[in-house]
């Protein structure tokens, strides 16, 4: 049986798109559900384009009920992927899917992680610190923001004169290139 992936995303969903593309013709795994807290998120359109069901949830449902756990269990989800999802994952969800939730972060953790460190805030901090390199991190999710075990990092050089857009672009290229591949190799290692 194919491994089953659920993706949480709050915004554009360009990474969700790459993952859906990657597994569209795979015999190993498939994306079975897109979940979002944001009814305006463009990721919903992307899910529709791939004819993949989506679920919009509220803060109440996420933090105060078991509704999402039941939904994911009913769909027999093997791996939960956070791709631009900004809420802290609650303990009941972590417990229901131990070592089965991974996140993508747009910097080289442990630097530039933690609450409030997402999207452009991360790239701004990297620029202000005059770092010579940045990158991406894919890591397991635990009860703290951006602190779970690291699965993969890729890095790029920051050239003199690189602005926020340039850093963001270089990071995005790496994300799109590596995230689907890292998910695939993790799924291969996971026992069924
Ligand atoms: C990605 O760059 C991801 O690394 C970042 O959000 C972006 C989502 O882009 N995640 C975080 O900042 C999490 N702390 P996308 O919606 O186009 O995939």
XYZ file of C-alpha atoms and ligand atoms in Angstrom:
210
model
C 0.000 0.000 0.000
C 1.211 3.509 -0.781
C 2.372 5.642 2.136
C -0.092 8.461 2.876
C 0.979 12.075 3.378
C -0.998 14.976 4.860
C 0.319 18.516 4.415
C -0.394 21.475 6.709
C 0.171 24.908 5.115
C -0.969 28.421 6.003
C -0.160 30.394 2.867
C 0.893 30.161 -0.743
C 1.836 26.505 -0.634
C 4.595 26.488 -3.234
C 6.266 23.675 -1.294
C 2.997 21.780 -0.996
C 2.760 22.132 -4.780
C 6.212 20.598 -5.290
C 5.333 17.715 -2.967
C 2.017 17.074 -4.755
C 3.832 17.153 -8.116
C 6.550 14.828 -6.898
C 4.173 12.155 -5.604
C 1.511 12.479 -8.284
C 2.928 9.579 -10.271
C 4.709 7.805 -7.443
C 3.995 4.173 -6.673
C 5.463 4.663 -3.171
C 3.405 7.457 -1.655
C 0.559 9.901 -2.211
C -0.700 13.172 -0.754
C -4.155 12.454 0.648
C -5.082 15.730 2.380
C -4.153 19.409 2.597
C -4.987 21.125 5.887
C -4.981 24.843 6.582
C -5.988 27.308 9.262
C -6.400 30.019 6.622
C -9.511 29.995 4.417
C -7.779 32.484 2.040
C -4.626 30.394 1.616
C -3.618 29.865 -2.005
C -2.635 26.312 -1.094
C -6.367 25.482 -1.233
C -6.439 26.372 -4.936
C -3.350 24.267 -5.504
C -4.985 21.282 -3.742
C -8.061 21.690 -5.983
C -5.833 21.714 -9.065
C -4.465 18.327 -8.025
C -7.929 17.103 -6.992
C -6.656 16.523 -3.481
C -9.176 17.121 -0.669
C -8.574 19.917 1.809
C -9.715 20.723 5.298
C -9.935 24.206 6.817
C -9.812 24.241 10.594
C -10.165 26.777 13.376
C -7.912 27.448 16.347
C -10.620 25.834 18.495
C -10.632 22.619 16.449
C -6.835 22.446 16.379
C -6.148 23.103 20.059
C -9.287 22.031 21.869
C -10.637 18.948 20.100
C -9.436 15.624 18.716
C -11.150 16.300 15.388
C -7.974 16.611 13.350
C -6.428 13.513 14.895
C -9.558 11.519 14.051
C -9.535 12.843 10.494
C -5.857 11.930 9.992
C -6.289 8.503 11.596
C -9.379 7.757 9.469
C -7.336 8.585 6.384
C -4.530 6.308 7.681
C -1.966 9.058 7.319
C 1.651 7.869 7.698
C 3.450 11.219 7.612
C 2.423 14.785 8.440
C 4.356 17.490 6.615
C 4.340 21.108 7.774
C 5.086 23.283 4.739
C 4.752 26.910 5.755
C 2.472 26.146 8.705
C 2.908 28.595 11.553
C 1.040 27.271 14.591
C 2.686 25.283 17.362
C 1.631 21.626 17.136
C -0.327 20.583 20.264
C 0.730 17.665 22.485
C -2.218 15.430 21.572
C -1.327 15.546 17.875
C 2.379 14.895 18.604
C 1.425 11.929 20.767
C -0.900 10.500 18.115
C 1.836 10.707 15.441
C 5.173 10.140 17.205
C 8.159 10.841 14.910
C 5.738 11.265 12.054
C 5.555 15.054 11.831
C 8.233 17.042 10.001
C 8.667 20.758 9.343
C 10.499 22.895 6.825
C 12.346 25.968 8.144
C 13.929 28.678 5.960
C 17.277 28.944 7.806
C 20.060 26.862 9.251
C 18.688 25.824 12.648
C 19.428 26.102 15.531
C 20.080 29.680 14.433
C 17.105 31.854 13.467
C 14.398 29.588 14.854
C 11.752 29.910 17.547
C 8.462 31.722 17.996
C 7.903 34.523 15.494
C 10.733 33.283 13.261
C 8.995 32.524 10.001
C 9.110 33.662 6.403
C 10.613 37.118 5.840
C 11.320 37.626 9.564
C 13.923 34.888 9.284
C 15.570 36.302 6.151
C 15.635 39.819 7.667
C 17.380 38.523 10.790
C 19.936 36.653 8.685
C 20.644 39.805 6.645
C 20.922 42.036 9.709
C 23.416 39.622 11.278
C 25.523 39.863 8.095
C 25.725 36.093 7.793
C 27.829 34.744 4.949
C 25.522 31.807 4.364
C 21.992 30.663 4.996
C 19.958 27.641 4.018
C 17.076 25.381 4.872
C 16.376 22.850 7.590
C 13.981 19.918 7.570
C 13.397 18.566 11.062
C 11.098 16.445 13.191
C 8.543 18.436 15.129
C 8.381 18.411 18.916
C 6.580 20.529 21.508
C 8.843 23.549 20.925
C 9.166 25.718 17.833
C 11.980 24.533 15.518
C 13.772 22.343 18.084
C 13.156 18.776 16.917
C 15.827 16.454 15.531
C 17.321 17.671 12.253
C 16.822 15.427 9.240
C 18.392 17.524 6.512
C 20.099 20.866 5.885
C 21.218 22.502 2.643
C 23.037 25.815 2.463
C 23.751 28.643 0.051
C 26.242 31.483 0.023
C 25.080 35.052 0.651
C 26.902 37.282 -1.829
C 27.707 40.936 -1.018
C 24.697 42.916 -2.220
C 22.164 40.103 -1.828
C 18.919 41.606 -0.563
C 15.971 39.982 1.173
C 14.322 38.942 -2.095
C 17.512 37.304 -3.296
C 18.020 35.368 -0.067
C 14.402 34.310 -0.109
C 14.724 33.158 -3.705
C 17.873 31.144 -3.054
C 16.237 29.497 -0.036
C 13.075 28.692 -1.970
C 15.062 27.059 -4.743
C 16.672 24.748 -2.185
C 13.339 24.013 -0.522
C 11.677 23.070 -3.790
C 14.638 20.964 -4.812
C 15.143 19.038 -1.565
C 11.907 18.802 0.436
C 10.085 16.223 -1.752
C 13.223 14.099 -1.994
C 13.824 14.160 1.784
C 10.185 13.169 2.365
C 10.555 10.282 -0.051
C 13.687 8.918 1.617
C 12.149 9.286 5.093
C 9.059 7.342 3.977
C 11.271 4.570 2.641
C 12.911 4.248 6.048
C 9.623 4.222 7.965
C 8.230 0.805 8.859
C 4.744 0.199 7.506
C 8.755 28.365 3.351
O 9.840 29.164 2.963
C 9.040 27.706 4.690
O 10.409 27.449 4.884
C 8.538 28.756 5.635
O 7.366 29.250 5.044
C 7.535 29.240 3.632
C 6.266 28.701 3.004
O 6.299 28.898 1.627
N 8.277 28.201 6.921
C 8.523 28.834 8.061
O 8.943 29.969 8.104
C 8.206 28.038 9.326
N 8.812 28.642 10.477
P 5.237 28.220 0.672
O 3.844 28.494 1.277
O 5.399 28.884 -0.645
O 5.540 26.744 0.646
